[in-house]
Short mmCIF file of C-alpha atoms and ligand atoms in Angstrom, two decimals:
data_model
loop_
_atom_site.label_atom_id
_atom_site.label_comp_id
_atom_site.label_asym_id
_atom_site.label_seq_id
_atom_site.Cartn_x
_atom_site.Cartn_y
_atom_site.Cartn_z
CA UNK R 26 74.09 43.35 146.22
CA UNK R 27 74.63 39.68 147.17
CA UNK R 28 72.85 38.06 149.98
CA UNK R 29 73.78 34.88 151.71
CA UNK R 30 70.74 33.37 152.21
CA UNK R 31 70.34 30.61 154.68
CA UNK R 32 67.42 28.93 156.51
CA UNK R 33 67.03 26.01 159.85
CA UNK R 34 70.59 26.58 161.06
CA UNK R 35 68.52 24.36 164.25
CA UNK R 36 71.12 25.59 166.97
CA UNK R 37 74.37 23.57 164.70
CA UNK R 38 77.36 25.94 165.22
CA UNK R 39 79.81 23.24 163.28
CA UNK R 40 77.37 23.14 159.99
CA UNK R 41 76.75 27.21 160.40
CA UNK R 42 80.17 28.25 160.41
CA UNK R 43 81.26 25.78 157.73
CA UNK R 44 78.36 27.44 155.49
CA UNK R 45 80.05 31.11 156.33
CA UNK R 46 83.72 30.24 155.53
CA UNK R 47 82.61 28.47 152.47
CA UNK R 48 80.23 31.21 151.37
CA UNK R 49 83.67 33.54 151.63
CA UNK R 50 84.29 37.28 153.00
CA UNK R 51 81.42 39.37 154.39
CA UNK R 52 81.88 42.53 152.32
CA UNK R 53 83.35 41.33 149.14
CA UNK R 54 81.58 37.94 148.61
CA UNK R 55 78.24 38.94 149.62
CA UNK R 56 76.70 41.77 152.00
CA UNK R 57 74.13 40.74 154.07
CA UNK R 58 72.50 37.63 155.40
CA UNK R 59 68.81 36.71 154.88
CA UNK R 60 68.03 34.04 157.34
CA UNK R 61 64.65 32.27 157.11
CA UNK R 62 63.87 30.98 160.45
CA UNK R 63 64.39 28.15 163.00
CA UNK R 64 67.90 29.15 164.45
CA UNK R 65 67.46 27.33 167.52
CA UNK R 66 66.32 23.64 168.22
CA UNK R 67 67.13 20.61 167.76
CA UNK R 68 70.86 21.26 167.82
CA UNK R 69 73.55 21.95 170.73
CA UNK R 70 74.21 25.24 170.33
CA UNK R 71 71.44 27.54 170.37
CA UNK R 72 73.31 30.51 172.01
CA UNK R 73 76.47 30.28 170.11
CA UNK R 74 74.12 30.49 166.78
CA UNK R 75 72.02 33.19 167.91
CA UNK R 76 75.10 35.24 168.45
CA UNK R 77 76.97 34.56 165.80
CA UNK R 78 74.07 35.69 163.42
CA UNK R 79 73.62 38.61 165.90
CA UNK R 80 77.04 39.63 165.33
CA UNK R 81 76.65 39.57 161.59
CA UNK R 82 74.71 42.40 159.33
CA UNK R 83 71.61 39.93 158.87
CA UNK R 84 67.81 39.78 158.68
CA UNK R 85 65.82 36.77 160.48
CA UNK R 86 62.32 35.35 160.33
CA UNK R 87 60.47 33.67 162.94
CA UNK R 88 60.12 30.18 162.97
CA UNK R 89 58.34 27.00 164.19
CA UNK R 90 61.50 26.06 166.26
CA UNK R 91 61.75 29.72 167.37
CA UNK R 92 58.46 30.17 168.28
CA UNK R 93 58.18 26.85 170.28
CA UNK R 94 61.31 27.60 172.93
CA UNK R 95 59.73 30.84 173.46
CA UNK R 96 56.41 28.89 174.52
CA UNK R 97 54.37 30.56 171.57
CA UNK R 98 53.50 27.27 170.19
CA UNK R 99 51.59 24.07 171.65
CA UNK R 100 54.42 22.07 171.45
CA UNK R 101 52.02 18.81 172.09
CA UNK R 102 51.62 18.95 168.09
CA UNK R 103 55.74 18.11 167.92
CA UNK R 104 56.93 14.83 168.11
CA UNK R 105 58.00 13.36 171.14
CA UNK R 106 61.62 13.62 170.66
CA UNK R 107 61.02 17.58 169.05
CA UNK R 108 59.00 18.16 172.40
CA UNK R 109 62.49 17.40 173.90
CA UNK R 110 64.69 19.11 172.33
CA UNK R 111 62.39 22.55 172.16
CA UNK R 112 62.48 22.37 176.38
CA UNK R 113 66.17 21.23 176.53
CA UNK R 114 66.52 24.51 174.16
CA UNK R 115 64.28 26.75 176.17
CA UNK R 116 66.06 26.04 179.66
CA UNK R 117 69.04 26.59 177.64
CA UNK R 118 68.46 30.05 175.61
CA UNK R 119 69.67 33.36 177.87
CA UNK R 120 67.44 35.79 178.11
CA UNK R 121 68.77 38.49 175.71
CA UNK R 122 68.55 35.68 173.27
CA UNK R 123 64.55 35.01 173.92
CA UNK R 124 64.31 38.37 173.60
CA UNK R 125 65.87 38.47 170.73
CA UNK R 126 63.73 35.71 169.58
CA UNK R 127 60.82 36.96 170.53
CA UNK R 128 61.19 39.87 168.23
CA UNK R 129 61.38 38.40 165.02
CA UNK R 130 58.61 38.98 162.22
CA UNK R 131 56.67 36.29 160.73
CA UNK R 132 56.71 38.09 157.24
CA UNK R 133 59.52 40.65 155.30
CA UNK R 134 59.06 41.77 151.51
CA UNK R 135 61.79 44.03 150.21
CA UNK R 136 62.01 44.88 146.43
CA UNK R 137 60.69 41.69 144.53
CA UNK R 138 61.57 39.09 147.66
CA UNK R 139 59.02 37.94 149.94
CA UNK R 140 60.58 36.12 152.92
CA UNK R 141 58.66 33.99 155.19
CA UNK R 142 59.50 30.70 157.05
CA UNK R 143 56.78 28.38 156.08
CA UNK R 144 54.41 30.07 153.28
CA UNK R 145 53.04 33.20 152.85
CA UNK R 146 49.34 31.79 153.91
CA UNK R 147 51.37 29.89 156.69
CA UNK R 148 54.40 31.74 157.57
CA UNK R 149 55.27 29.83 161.07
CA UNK R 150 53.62 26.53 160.33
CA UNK R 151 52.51 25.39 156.19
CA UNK R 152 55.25 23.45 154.66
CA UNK R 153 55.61 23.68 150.99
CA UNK R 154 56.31 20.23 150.09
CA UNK R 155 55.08 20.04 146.51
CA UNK R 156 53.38 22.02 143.48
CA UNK R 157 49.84 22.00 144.64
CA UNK R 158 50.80 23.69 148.14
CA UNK R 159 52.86 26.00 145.84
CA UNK R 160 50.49 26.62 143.46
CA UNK R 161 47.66 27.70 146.18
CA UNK R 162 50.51 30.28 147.82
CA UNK R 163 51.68 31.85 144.64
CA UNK R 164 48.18 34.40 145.36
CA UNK R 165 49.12 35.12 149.00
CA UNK R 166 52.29 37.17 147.89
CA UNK R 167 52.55 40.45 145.35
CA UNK R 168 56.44 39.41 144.61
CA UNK R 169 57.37 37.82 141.97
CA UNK R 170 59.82 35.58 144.40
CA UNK R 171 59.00 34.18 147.75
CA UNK R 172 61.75 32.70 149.82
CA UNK R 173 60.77 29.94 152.08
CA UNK R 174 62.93 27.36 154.85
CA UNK R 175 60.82 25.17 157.01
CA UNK R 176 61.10 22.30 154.47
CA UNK R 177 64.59 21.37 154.84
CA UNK R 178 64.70 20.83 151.47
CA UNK R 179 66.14 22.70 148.29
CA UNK R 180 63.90 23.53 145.88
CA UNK R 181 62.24 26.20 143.50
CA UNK R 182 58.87 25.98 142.66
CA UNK R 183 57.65 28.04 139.44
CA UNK R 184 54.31 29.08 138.33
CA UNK R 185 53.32 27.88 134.99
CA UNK R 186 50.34 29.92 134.38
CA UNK R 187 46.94 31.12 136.74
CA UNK R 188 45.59 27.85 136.49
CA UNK R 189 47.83 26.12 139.52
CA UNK R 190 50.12 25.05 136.83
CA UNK R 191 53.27 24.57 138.77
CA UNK R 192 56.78 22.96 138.45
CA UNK R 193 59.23 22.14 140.86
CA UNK R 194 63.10 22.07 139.81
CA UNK R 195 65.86 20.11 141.70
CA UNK R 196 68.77 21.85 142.53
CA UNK R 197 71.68 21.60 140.74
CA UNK R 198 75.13 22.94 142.64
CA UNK R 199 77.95 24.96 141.15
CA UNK R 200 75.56 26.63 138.32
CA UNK R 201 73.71 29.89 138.87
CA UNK R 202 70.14 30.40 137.93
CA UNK R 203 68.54 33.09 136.40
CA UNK R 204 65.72 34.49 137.85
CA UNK R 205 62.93 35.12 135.20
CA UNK R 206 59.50 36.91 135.92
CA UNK R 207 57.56 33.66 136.53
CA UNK R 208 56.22 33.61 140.20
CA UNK R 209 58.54 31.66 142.17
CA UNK R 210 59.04 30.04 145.83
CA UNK R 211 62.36 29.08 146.63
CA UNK R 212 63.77 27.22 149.62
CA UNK R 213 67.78 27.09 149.88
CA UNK R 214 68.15 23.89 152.18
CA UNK R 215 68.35 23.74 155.56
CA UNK R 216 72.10 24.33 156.91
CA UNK R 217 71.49 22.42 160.63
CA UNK R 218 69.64 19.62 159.28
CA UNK R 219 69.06 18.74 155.97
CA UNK R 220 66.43 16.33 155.14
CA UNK R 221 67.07 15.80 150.94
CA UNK R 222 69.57 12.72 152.27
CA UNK R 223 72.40 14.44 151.26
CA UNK R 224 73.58 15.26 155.10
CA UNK R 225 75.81 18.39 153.67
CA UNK R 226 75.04 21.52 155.17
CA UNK R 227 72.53 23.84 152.52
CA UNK R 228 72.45 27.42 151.51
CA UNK R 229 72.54 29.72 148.80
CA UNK R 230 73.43 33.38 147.23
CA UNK R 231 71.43 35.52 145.81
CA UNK R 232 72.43 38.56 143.72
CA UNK R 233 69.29 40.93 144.14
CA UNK R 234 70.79 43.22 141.09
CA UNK R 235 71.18 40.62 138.61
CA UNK R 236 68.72 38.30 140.01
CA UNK R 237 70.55 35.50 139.81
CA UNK R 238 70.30 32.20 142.40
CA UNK R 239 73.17 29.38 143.31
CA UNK R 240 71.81 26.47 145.46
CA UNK R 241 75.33 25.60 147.47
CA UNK R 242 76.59 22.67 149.37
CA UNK R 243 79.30 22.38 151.79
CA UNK R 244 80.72 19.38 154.25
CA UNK R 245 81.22 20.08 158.01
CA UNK R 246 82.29 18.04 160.95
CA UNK R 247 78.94 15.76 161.59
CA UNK R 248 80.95 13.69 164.68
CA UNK R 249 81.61 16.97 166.54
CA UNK R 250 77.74 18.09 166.81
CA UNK R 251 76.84 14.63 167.58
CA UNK R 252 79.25 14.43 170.61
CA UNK R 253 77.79 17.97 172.04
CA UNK R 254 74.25 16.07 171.52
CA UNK R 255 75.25 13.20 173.09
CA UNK R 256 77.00 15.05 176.23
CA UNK R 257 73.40 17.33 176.16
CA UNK R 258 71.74 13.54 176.62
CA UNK R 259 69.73 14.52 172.94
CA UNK R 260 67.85 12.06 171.56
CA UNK R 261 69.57 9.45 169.61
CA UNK R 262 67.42 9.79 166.75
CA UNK R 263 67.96 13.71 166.29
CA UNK R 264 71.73 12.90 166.89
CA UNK R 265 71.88 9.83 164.16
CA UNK R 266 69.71 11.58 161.38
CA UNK R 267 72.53 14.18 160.88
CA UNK R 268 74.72 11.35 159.48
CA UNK R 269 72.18 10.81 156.82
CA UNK R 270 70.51 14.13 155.79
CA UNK R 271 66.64 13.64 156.84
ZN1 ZN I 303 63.16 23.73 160.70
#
């Protein structure tokens, strides 16, 4: 069974739908979407997101983003221009969507996957930025792969041995990846706003049979999100980092 698996679609309809026509036909190409949190905020379009997804055979974790529009979070930790953009996006989200929100878990483990949005010591808020944060998460799960957003960046991280030995490989697009039995954390991107300066919307499929992994990559219209920022009065900085992936 193939799984899309996406993560920080951050309310971007253009960059979301690109990522679902690229990744093909929803019954022959893959099955089921894993998403990994942070569907609203910071984008335009947090409605239009959290239905399309809705509409879709899909499982989604709670995230920061999430958490914040439904006022679970102090949102005086965000920046000032986050802070914005989480009240713009909670005086925009209908109330079946809060709901919907407000139901998400923090944690899902199916087979040998693991899915949380952060880490699985942190599943709302720890970024996993490196292999020392990796290494000290690898004993918080009991599968052998964790799947992680929150990061915005593509990456696996792989245990090396008990000792906090711990490597992190770059993604490489267009190849797929075995899966071997090492303990690993894997993040596929974000789709709504990268931040590895490649501006490309991120995701990746997963084949839970073979256990096999491809990081992919695909182009969308930039201009058109910014325009719905601008005519939302966003601030410039959210609307100009989408033109340069951080
Ligand atoms: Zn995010």
């Amino acid at each position: 069974m193939r799984y899309l698996v996406l993560s920080d679609v951050h309310a971007n309809l253009t960059a979301f739908e690109a990522v679902l026509k690229d990744a093909g036909k929803l019954g022959t190409d893959y099955e089921f979407i894993w998403c990994l949190g942070d569907i609203v905020g910071y984008g335009p379009d947090p409605n239009d997101c959290v239905d399309l997804l809705r509409s879709m055979p899909h499982l989604c974790l709670a995230g920061n983003h999430d958490w914040a529009a439904l006022g679970r979070l102090d949102i005086r930790t965000f920046n000032a221009d986050a802070r914005k953009a989480v009240l713009w996006t909670r005086d925009h989200l209908s109330d079946e969507n809060l709901a919907y929100l407000d139901a998400l878990p923090t944690t899902f483990v199916l087979g040998e996957f693991t899915l949380v949005h952060g880490s699985p010591r942190g599943p709302i808020w720890e970024y996993i930025l490196d292999p020392l944060v990796a290494a000290l998460n690898f004993p918080h799960y009991q599968t052998p792969y964790c799947l992680v957003g929150h990061t915005h960046t593509p990456s696996i991280f792989k245990q090396l041995d008990d000792k906090g030995g711990c490597d992190i490989i770059a993604p490489t697009y267009g190849e797929t990846i075995q899966l071997d039995q090492h303990h690993q954390i894997i993040n596929p991107g974000s789709v709504g706003q990268p931040r590895d300066s490649d501006p490309r919307a991120a995701y990746a499929m997963l084949d839970i049979e073979n256990l096999t992994w491809e990081f992919r990559r695909v182009t969308y219209d930039i201009k058109s999100v910014q325009g719905r920022m601008r005519e939302a009065a966003m601030p410039e900085r959210l609307i100009n980092r989408l033109d340069h992936g951080w």
